[in-house]
Structures are given as structure tokens and as C-alpha cells.
Amino acid sequence: MSEERASFGSKIGMILATAGGAVGLGNVWRFPYLTGQNGGAAFILVYLGCVLLLGIPCMVSEFIIGRHGASNTFRAYSKMSGGNAWKLVGLLGVMTGFLITGYYGVVAGWCLQYVYSSVMGELSGDPSAVKSYFESFSTDPVRPMFWLGAILLLTHFVIIRGVRGGIERASKMMMPTLFILLLVIVASSCMLPDAGKGIAFLFKPDFSKVDQSVFLNALGQSFYSLSIAMGCICTYASYYSRQTNLLHSAVQVSLVDTLVAILAGLMIFPAAFSVGVNPGSGPSLIFITLPNVFSQAFASMPVIGWIISLLFYLLLSLAAITSLISLHEVSTSFFSEELHLSRQKGAVIVTVTTFVIGAVCSLSLGDWSFLSIGGKSCFDIFDFVTGQIFLPIGGFFTCIFLGWFVPLQTVRDEFTNWGTVSARFFGIFMFLIRFVCPLAILSIFLHQFGVI
Ligand code: PHE
């Protein structure tokens, strides 16, 4: 099976595809906000530490398991463990990826709707108009469904074209475009009057804010942002070649992801501060606050405001689509390999089932609000269960599995490409995977339930 397995065609394509999976809505709406709230540059330093000491080793671990297995995430864990209970960790990864696809698709669909609304000039008006526009749209029973269907179909067509012709090709077009859009908006935002205040908010280090929760926020964000424990990294690594230097690749992907997150901050905060708006977080930041920010900031040049707003939502849609592709691939490879179906049929199962999940999540925000538990909508529950429960459990057990149960020689062979690349960092890697990462993940897990 492994001889005929698809693979990425070039190194740059492989890095762009993996980085595309990692760069997503989390970089644009969560990172800048967390940075501003948690001590600016001080938070960025802590975040970089988390990426370096925890995110990269966890990513390398998933690379090792994925490339070794050369199959979907469930089977990769199964092969690495010789078929024992550790394969359930792989299954959890597939399940996490599968469940996220639906609700991530809903938000990705909102981004497409906003591209459309920007083109039609519907996002102007006072702040309360944009707020009610978002509220009526996101709770509408039909329109979000249309965009969810559209974005899932788009993803579907990329996926059925295969790893090289679909995923790699799309990433090679979308990621450079995303970068260009990002740079254009950062430049426009930083040229606005009073932009310096936003830059200061983002970069002024305030070490007095650094406490335990800052560390845990940075840690949680680094895992989410790098798409750790969702099956995506492991699935993409199953298409890596035996020559791919796994440590270098993890560093490159993390650098791209972090750079995009910091640039996203430089895109949002200078514009927000130049019009005196204090940016909030989450969906309200990108779907309610920002349309106002752009129209006010460029009020003297409405055409520029219109263009920037359009470019911003295009950028957001690109970031979301590349992540959605990586999520879809987790389940497509699982269904097609485990049920012995063609890639096309596997993809149809995923597109249809995730559409249903997404539709239920979307309806739970409006007409089906009875679908809530403890005041949380179905949408929030999916977010909570996958991000706060499955993600840490999957990450924790992946570290324990690779650090303590897989034969050391197997890990070393994968890490060093069978002795052809340097083993200089292997000792540090093993130390981090065995002790530091599991303890750190355990602490975020316990912290979010108020245990520590
Ligand atoms: N890493 C993505 C982001 O930063 C989120 C994501 C998680 C995407 C899991 C795919 C899978 O937004």
C-alpha cells in the first residue's frame, strides 16, 4: 500500500500545504487579541517559548507517527503501536478533526458571506447596523447553510483532485496570495493616523501581566494555532517523503504560522486604534468590529476602505479554506482507507456528513436554540469538546505514546531519516516529549477546569 501512496511533489508545496493547515482563523482573531490582553510583547515572548519548547516537539511527534504509518491517522497510530490500544489515540485525532470540520465550515462560510457583502457594499453604516447585520445573518436558517455548502463543495473539489493535484496545487496558489493580501493590509493599516498606538498596544512589553494564566493561554493558543492533535499534521505527514527533514519542516511551518499571527495583529490593531475602537475578541471582532473599523478608518477614501475590507475577508476566507482542506483530508483518508473506498467516495461521505454537523451547529445559533446544554449552543459545545477536551487528551497521549512506548530506535530512525540527518537535537526532543510536554498539557487541562 505504501508504494502507491500519494505524496507531495515538492518541498515548498509540502511546507505551504502544512502551513496552510495551521494558518487559520485562530491566527487572525485569537492571537492578536490574546497578545493585547496578556502583556503585548511579553506575551509574544512566552508564546514563542511555547512554540519552541512544546509546539514544535509535538508537531515533530505527529510527523513521525504520520510518516512512519504512511496512512490515515487511525491506522498510523495502529501501525506504530503494533495494533494495540494506542490506536484509539489515532481514532480520537480523526474524530476531533471530523467534528471540527462541521463547525469550522460554518465560520468559514461566514467569511465567504462577508466577501460577498463587501462587494455589495452592505457592510457600511453605523456600528449597530453592522451588529444587527451579523446577528440576523448568523441566526438565519438559510443563508449560512448556503455558504457552508459552498465552502464545503469548494474544499471537496480540491480534495478529490488528490494530494498533489488538489491540496498541494491549491496551497501553492492560496498561501502566497494570503501573504500578499496580509502585507497590503498591514501597510495600509500602519499608515493610518495614530496607528502607533495600536502598534504599541501589540508590542509594548508589560511583564507585570505575565502570570500563570498567561503561560496557559500562550500554550493553549500555540497548540490550537499549530493544529496539534487534530489529525491534520499526522495526515499530511503521511504524504511526506523519507528525505523530508522533520525537525526543519516543523520549524518552518511554525515560523510561517507565527509570522502570520503577528502580522494579523499589525493589520488589526493599528486600524482599530486609529479610530479609537477597543478590539474585542472572537467572532464579534472580525464580523462586527472590523467592518466598522475599516469603513471609519478610511472614511476620507471610501474606495480604499471598500477595497481593504474586501481584501481582508478574502484573506480570512483563504486562511479558513486551507485549514478546512486539511481537516477534510483527515476524514477523507480515514474513510477511504478504512472502508476501502475510492478517494472520491470517501470525500463524498465527509462532505455530506460534515455539512449535516455544520448545519445543526448553525441552526443551533438561531431557530434551533433548544439544542443547547447548560446555556451553551451546539456550536459552542463542539468548540469546547474538541478544543478543550479532545485536543489536550490527544496531545498528552501522543507524547506519552511516542516518548515512552514506541521503541527509541524507531523514533530515532524517523527523526534522523535513518541516520542521514543530524541527531543533534534528538536528546532534547526526547526529553521534551517525555517530561515537559505531557506536564504542560496536563496543566492547561487542569487549569481550564479550575483544578489548578
Ligand atoms: N490552526 C487553525 C487556526 O489557527 C485552527 C485549526 C484547528 C485548523 C484544527 C484546523 C484544524 O485557526
XYZ file of C-alpha atoms and ligand atoms in Angstrom:
464
model
C 0.000 0.000 0.000
C 2.763 2.432 0.893
C 4.372 2.214 -2.603
C 1.275 3.551 -4.295
C 0.533 6.134 -1.652
C 0.290 9.716 -2.824
C 2.965 12.179 -1.784
C 3.726 15.861 -2.003
C 5.667 16.745 -5.143
C 7.978 19.444 -3.810
C 9.395 20.689 -0.560
C 7.849 24.121 -0.906
C 4.468 22.577 -1.728
C 4.673 20.388 1.336
C 5.574 23.275 3.654
C 2.893 25.538 2.174
C 0.231 22.843 2.473
C 1.121 22.075 6.100
C 1.399 25.760 6.968
C -1.933 26.329 5.208
C -3.500 23.786 7.518
C -2.049 25.546 10.525
C -2.711 29.142 9.480
C -6.382 29.729 10.081
C -8.949 31.817 11.835
C -7.096 31.309 15.121
C -4.178 33.348 13.806
C -6.375 36.254 12.826
C -8.963 36.510 15.548
C -7.405 34.869 18.594
C -3.718 35.572 18.578
C -3.836 39.389 18.235
C -6.487 39.671 20.903
C -4.678 37.392 23.352
C -1.491 39.334 22.747
C -3.107 42.657 23.516
C -4.747 41.325 26.664
C -1.789 39.431 28.029
C 1.059 41.891 28.036
C 1.889 42.580 24.373
C 5.469 41.729 23.525
C 5.815 39.869 26.819
C 3.063 37.515 25.663
C 4.718 37.120 22.266
C 7.924 36.040 24.010
C 6.085 33.500 26.153
C 4.223 32.323 23.057
C 7.468 31.867 21.129
C 8.827 29.854 24.047
C 5.727 27.628 23.963
C 6.036 27.108 20.221
C 9.716 26.269 20.504
C 9.642 24.002 23.536
C 6.194 22.446 23.217
C 4.537 23.103 19.847
C 7.489 22.048 17.681
C 8.229 18.797 19.585
C 4.528 17.846 19.454
C 4.445 18.611 15.750
C 7.561 16.516 15.142
C 5.931 13.659 17.091
C 2.901 13.747 14.815
C 5.166 13.967 11.766
C 6.987 10.851 12.970
C 3.816 8.848 13.525
C 2.229 10.024 10.259
C 5.216 9.437 8.022
C 6.001 6.101 9.637
C 2.428 4.893 9.124
C 2.008 6.331 5.608
C -1.727 6.002 6.129
C -4.634 7.776 7.785
C -4.155 8.889 11.374
C -6.010 5.970 12.947
C -4.008 3.388 11.042
C -0.755 5.310 11.555
C -1.134 5.052 15.351
C -2.176 1.459 14.940
C 0.927 0.599 12.888
C 3.246 2.430 15.246
C 1.817 0.582 18.242
C 1.548 -2.840 16.642
C -2.237 -2.646 16.741
C -2.800 -2.274 20.476
C -4.973 0.199 22.367
C -2.812 3.205 21.408
C -4.618 3.188 18.085
C -7.523 4.758 19.966
C -5.452 7.932 20.269
C -5.304 7.980 16.474
C -9.020 7.425 16.322
C -9.536 10.326 18.700
C -7.458 12.528 16.374
C -9.622 11.550 13.410
C -12.771 12.172 15.420
C -11.551 15.571 16.587
C -10.723 16.587 13.012
C -14.052 15.283 11.768
C -16.123 17.108 14.374
C -14.258 20.368 13.921
C -14.788 20.299 10.144
C -18.502 20.968 10.515
C -18.413 23.994 12.770
C -15.196 25.389 11.286
C -17.018 25.212 7.946
C -19.810 27.366 9.352
C -17.382 30.131 10.330
C -15.538 29.741 7.030
C -18.910 30.193 5.316
C -19.465 33.430 7.247
C -16.170 34.667 5.791
C -17.415 33.980 2.264
C -20.679 35.751 3.035
C -18.639 38.768 4.152
C -16.651 38.735 0.903
C -19.984 38.925 -0.847
C -21.311 41.641 1.471
C -18.131 43.676 1.000
C -18.511 43.515 -2.761
C -22.138 44.570 -2.479
C -21.219 47.394 -0.088
C -23.522 46.024 2.607
C -21.082 46.424 5.458
C -21.284 50.167 5.773
C -23.355 52.102 8.254
C -23.066 52.680 11.949
C -21.784 50.052 14.388
C -25.247 48.976 15.466
C -26.238 48.343 11.842
C -23.272 46.016 11.324
C -24.044 44.283 14.608
C -27.613 43.578 13.647
C -26.491 42.596 10.160
C -24.240 39.910 11.676
C -26.814 38.782 14.194
C -29.577 38.428 11.662
C -27.292 36.696 9.185
C -25.669 34.196 11.582
C -29.009 33.160 13.066
C -30.754 32.943 9.694
C -31.816 29.372 8.844
C -30.904 29.561 5.157
C -28.074 31.897 4.208
C -25.310 30.398 6.415
C -26.315 26.994 5.095
C -25.802 28.161 1.549
C -22.294 29.425 2.312
C -21.449 26.332 4.353
C -22.450 24.212 1.361
C -20.431 26.430 -0.966
C -17.243 26.266 1.069
C -17.536 22.530 1.665
C -18.038 21.945 -2.061
C -15.010 24.068 -2.857
C -12.998 22.031 -0.359
C -14.448 18.840 -1.811
C -13.243 19.697 -5.307
C -9.736 20.372 -4.061
C -9.689 17.119 -2.091
C -10.899 14.875 -4.919
C -8.111 16.134 -7.142
C -5.694 14.359 -4.867
C -2.695 15.303 -2.771
C -0.536 16.818 -5.496
C -3.127 17.988 -7.998
C -5.534 19.241 -5.327
C -4.102 20.033 -1.898
C -0.573 20.959 -2.960
C -1.630 22.945 -6.005
C -4.293 24.867 -4.103
C -1.849 25.655 -1.264
C 0.771 26.900 -3.704
C -1.732 29.395 -5.068
C -3.578 30.313 -1.903
C -0.735 30.771 0.581
C 1.309 33.296 -1.445
C -1.920 35.196 -2.194
C -2.718 35.218 1.512
C 0.726 36.654 2.276
C 0.395 39.396 -0.311
C -3.042 40.381 0.980
C -1.693 40.404 4.501
C 1.203 42.691 3.603
C -1.028 45.089 1.653
C -3.456 45.424 4.573
C -0.672 45.722 7.177
C 0.919 48.528 5.152
C -2.409 50.369 4.766
C -3.299 49.908 8.408
C 0.079 51.092 9.696
C -0.088 54.247 7.591
C -3.263 55.478 9.269
C -3.053 58.369 11.725
C -2.421 57.205 15.292
C -1.501 53.734 14.066
C 1.425 53.906 16.508
C -0.970 53.414 19.431
C -2.079 50.082 18.039
C 1.493 49.018 17.394
C 2.376 49.969 20.961
C -0.603 48.008 22.320
C 0.657 44.967 20.469
C 4.360 45.249 21.144
C 4.814 47.177 24.385
C 6.067 44.527 26.771
C 4.243 44.519 30.051
C 5.887 41.861 32.147
C 3.686 42.682 35.120
C 0.851 40.889 33.315
C 2.787 37.660 32.947
C 1.323 35.181 35.386
C 0.299 31.562 35.312
C -2.744 32.187 33.135
C -0.626 33.989 30.521
C 1.504 30.871 30.201
C -1.523 28.653 29.900
C -3.166 30.953 27.347
C 0.007 31.009 25.287
C 0.299 27.263 25.484
C -3.314 26.613 24.508
C -3.073 29.076 21.645
C 0.169 27.562 20.338
C -1.414 24.106 20.148
C -4.605 25.351 18.549
C -2.741 27.520 16.094
C -0.372 24.742 15.026
C -3.346 22.346 14.684
C -1.782 19.876 17.115
C -3.775 16.731 17.995
C -6.456 17.198 15.349
C -5.199 14.581 12.926
C -4.222 17.204 10.334
C -0.473 17.251 10.952
C -0.279 13.476 11.154
C -2.310 13.032 7.956
C -0.220 15.480 5.940
C 2.981 13.882 7.245
C 1.784 10.584 5.806
C 2.428 12.173 2.389
C 5.978 13.282 3.300
C 8.940 11.568 1.707
C 11.671 9.707 3.542
C 14.042 12.569 2.739
C 11.935 15.218 4.496
C 13.803 16.607 7.477
C 11.032 16.514 10.071
C 12.579 18.918 12.566
C 13.363 21.531 9.896
C 9.862 21.217 8.488
C 8.254 21.693 11.902
C 10.380 24.807 12.469
C 9.470 26.230 9.063
C 5.749 25.583 9.472
C 5.775 27.121 12.953
C 7.658 30.168 11.699
C 5.119 30.785 8.935
C 2.244 30.302 11.360
C 3.704 32.666 13.955
C 4.617 35.279 11.371
C 1.059 35.305 10.033
C -0.305 35.660 13.571
C 1.947 38.639 14.355
C 1.196 40.285 11.005
C -2.513 39.782 11.678
C -2.041 41.828 14.848
C -0.329 44.527 12.804
C -3.256 44.525 10.440
C -5.984 44.840 13.057
C -4.714 46.931 15.952
C -3.305 49.996 14.165
C -6.595 50.398 12.248
C -8.712 49.816 15.360
C -6.742 52.298 17.480
C -6.663 54.909 14.768
C -10.447 55.145 15.050
C -10.479 54.715 18.815
C -12.132 51.287 18.860
C -11.069 48.850 21.518
C -10.925 45.488 19.779
C -12.893 42.664 21.364
C -12.348 39.021 20.696
C -13.788 36.095 18.782
C -16.459 36.330 16.133
C -17.517 39.793 17.273
C -14.037 41.143 16.473
C -13.937 40.043 12.876
C -17.582 40.134 11.963
C -18.824 43.157 13.891
C -15.981 45.426 14.971
C -13.711 45.253 11.947
C -16.159 46.208 9.196
C -16.717 49.435 11.149
C -13.054 49.939 11.736
C -12.279 49.712 8.034
C -15.087 51.963 6.946
C -14.271 54.590 9.594
C -10.502 54.440 9.208
C -10.702 55.037 5.500
C -13.734 57.333 5.660
C -11.967 60.014 3.626
C -11.168 57.487 0.883
C -14.242 55.217 0.734
C -12.936 53.304 -2.261
C -9.812 52.299 -0.332
C -11.964 51.323 2.649
C -14.095 49.183 0.367
C -11.032 47.531 -1.187
C -9.346 46.890 2.174
C -12.484 45.367 3.623
C -12.868 43.119 0.584
C -9.202 42.084 0.715
C -9.488 41.365 4.438
C -12.426 38.991 4.020
C -10.752 37.357 1.048
C -7.704 36.781 3.226
C -9.812 35.370 6.001
C -11.592 33.057 3.572
C -8.276 31.811 2.204
C -6.957 31.132 5.698
C -10.135 29.254 6.551
C -10.236 27.230 3.318
C -6.667 25.957 3.610
C -7.427 24.800 7.174
C -10.703 23.259 6.081
C -8.874 21.332 3.353
C -6.505 19.863 5.946
C -9.426 18.947 8.200
C -11.377 17.361 5.373
C -8.344 15.320 4.345
C -8.102 13.763 7.838
C -11.529 12.170 7.473
C -11.356 11.524 3.726
C -8.188 9.474 4.103
C -9.731 7.687 7.089
C -12.970 6.720 5.370
C -11.411 5.807 2.054
C -8.679 3.648 3.599
C -10.675 2.031 6.359
C -13.786 1.351 4.280
C -11.748 0.508 1.148
C -13.461 3.172 -0.895
C -12.115 5.416 -3.616
C -10.889 8.845 -2.561
C -13.901 10.337 -4.324
C -16.397 8.270 -2.363
C -14.587 8.902 0.911
C -14.727 12.634 0.185
C -18.470 12.483 -0.548
C -19.110 10.846 2.840
C -17.113 13.557 4.588
C -18.660 16.453 2.702
C -22.204 15.240 3.307
C -21.796 14.308 6.975
C -19.853 17.418 7.911
C -22.471 19.511 6.133
C -25.085 17.975 8.409
C -22.964 18.643 11.516
C -22.297 22.198 10.380
C -25.980 22.757 9.584
C -27.002 21.607 13.064
C -24.365 23.877 14.651
C -25.504 26.807 12.567
C -29.194 26.245 13.288
C -28.413 25.960 16.993
C -27.468 29.651 16.891
C -30.912 30.584 15.632
C -34.136 28.630 15.190
C -32.893 25.502 16.911
C -31.696 27.200 20.049
C -33.354 24.392 22.026
C -30.231 22.399 21.040
C -28.247 23.714 23.952
C -26.831 22.233 27.097
C -26.231 24.353 30.161
C -26.761 27.552 28.187
C -24.191 26.574 25.552
C -25.338 26.224 21.940
C -24.465 23.147 19.981
C -21.900 25.311 18.185
C -20.141 26.228 21.437
C -20.313 22.647 22.648
C -18.487 21.374 19.575
C -15.881 24.068 20.026
C -15.487 23.261 23.710
C -15.385 19.474 23.409
C -12.920 19.401 20.531
C -10.668 22.302 21.570
C -10.662 21.986 25.348
C -11.118 18.268 25.890
C -10.146 16.165 22.869
C -7.176 18.325 21.895
C -5.343 18.126 25.249
C -6.170 14.435 25.701
C -4.909 13.591 22.204
C -1.762 15.714 22.617
C -0.993 14.265 26.040
C -1.311 10.647 24.975
C 0.618 11.222 21.764
C 3.584 12.441 23.821
C 3.322 9.563 26.276
C 2.999 7.044 23.467
C 5.963 8.290 21.452
C 8.086 9.184 24.465
C 7.625 6.031 26.495
C 6.163 3.212 24.432
C 7.480 3.382 20.877
C 10.946 1.770 20.632
C 13.557 4.507 20.907
C 15.344 3.270 17.791
C 12.192 3.681 15.676
C 11.771 7.266 16.860
C 15.460 7.985 16.265
C 15.332 6.499 12.759
C 12.426 8.715 11.794
C 13.920 11.788 13.468
C 17.263 11.368 11.692
C 15.905 9.949 8.420
C 17.665 6.659 9.153
C 20.898 8.305 10.169
C 21.167 10.670 7.230
C 20.418 13.912 9.084
C 21.830 15.251 12.321
C 20.696 13.752 15.612
C 21.954 16.830 17.483
C 18.546 17.765 18.880
C 17.293 14.232 19.400
C 18.146 14.098 23.108
C 16.399 17.411 23.794
C 13.439 16.304 21.713
C 13.020 13.108 23.715
C 13.341 14.969 26.995
C 10.657 17.452 25.971
C 8.325 14.754 24.698
C 8.750 12.546 27.712
C 8.513 15.080 30.509
C 7.909 18.698 29.606
C 5.116 18.415 27.017
C 2.874 15.984 28.924
C 3.185 18.020 32.115
C 2.468 21.265 30.306
C -0.571 19.822 28.530
C -1.856 18.343 31.747
C -1.566 21.723 33.410
C -3.649 23.511 30.734
C -6.226 20.779 31.021
C -6.482 21.031 34.792
C -6.353 24.818 34.727
C -9.323 25.143 32.435
C -11.410 23.075 34.818
C -10.260 25.193 37.718
C -8.312 22.356 39.372
C -5.067 24.383 39.439
N -4.842 26.029 13.376
C -6.065 26.610 12.960
C -6.106 28.078 13.264
O -5.167 28.672 13.687
C -7.234 26.001 13.590
C -7.432 24.630 13.182
C -7.526 23.699 14.120
C -7.476 24.309 11.876
C -7.628 22.413 13.745
C -7.587 23.028 11.508
C -7.670 22.075 12.460
O -7.132 28.666 13.064
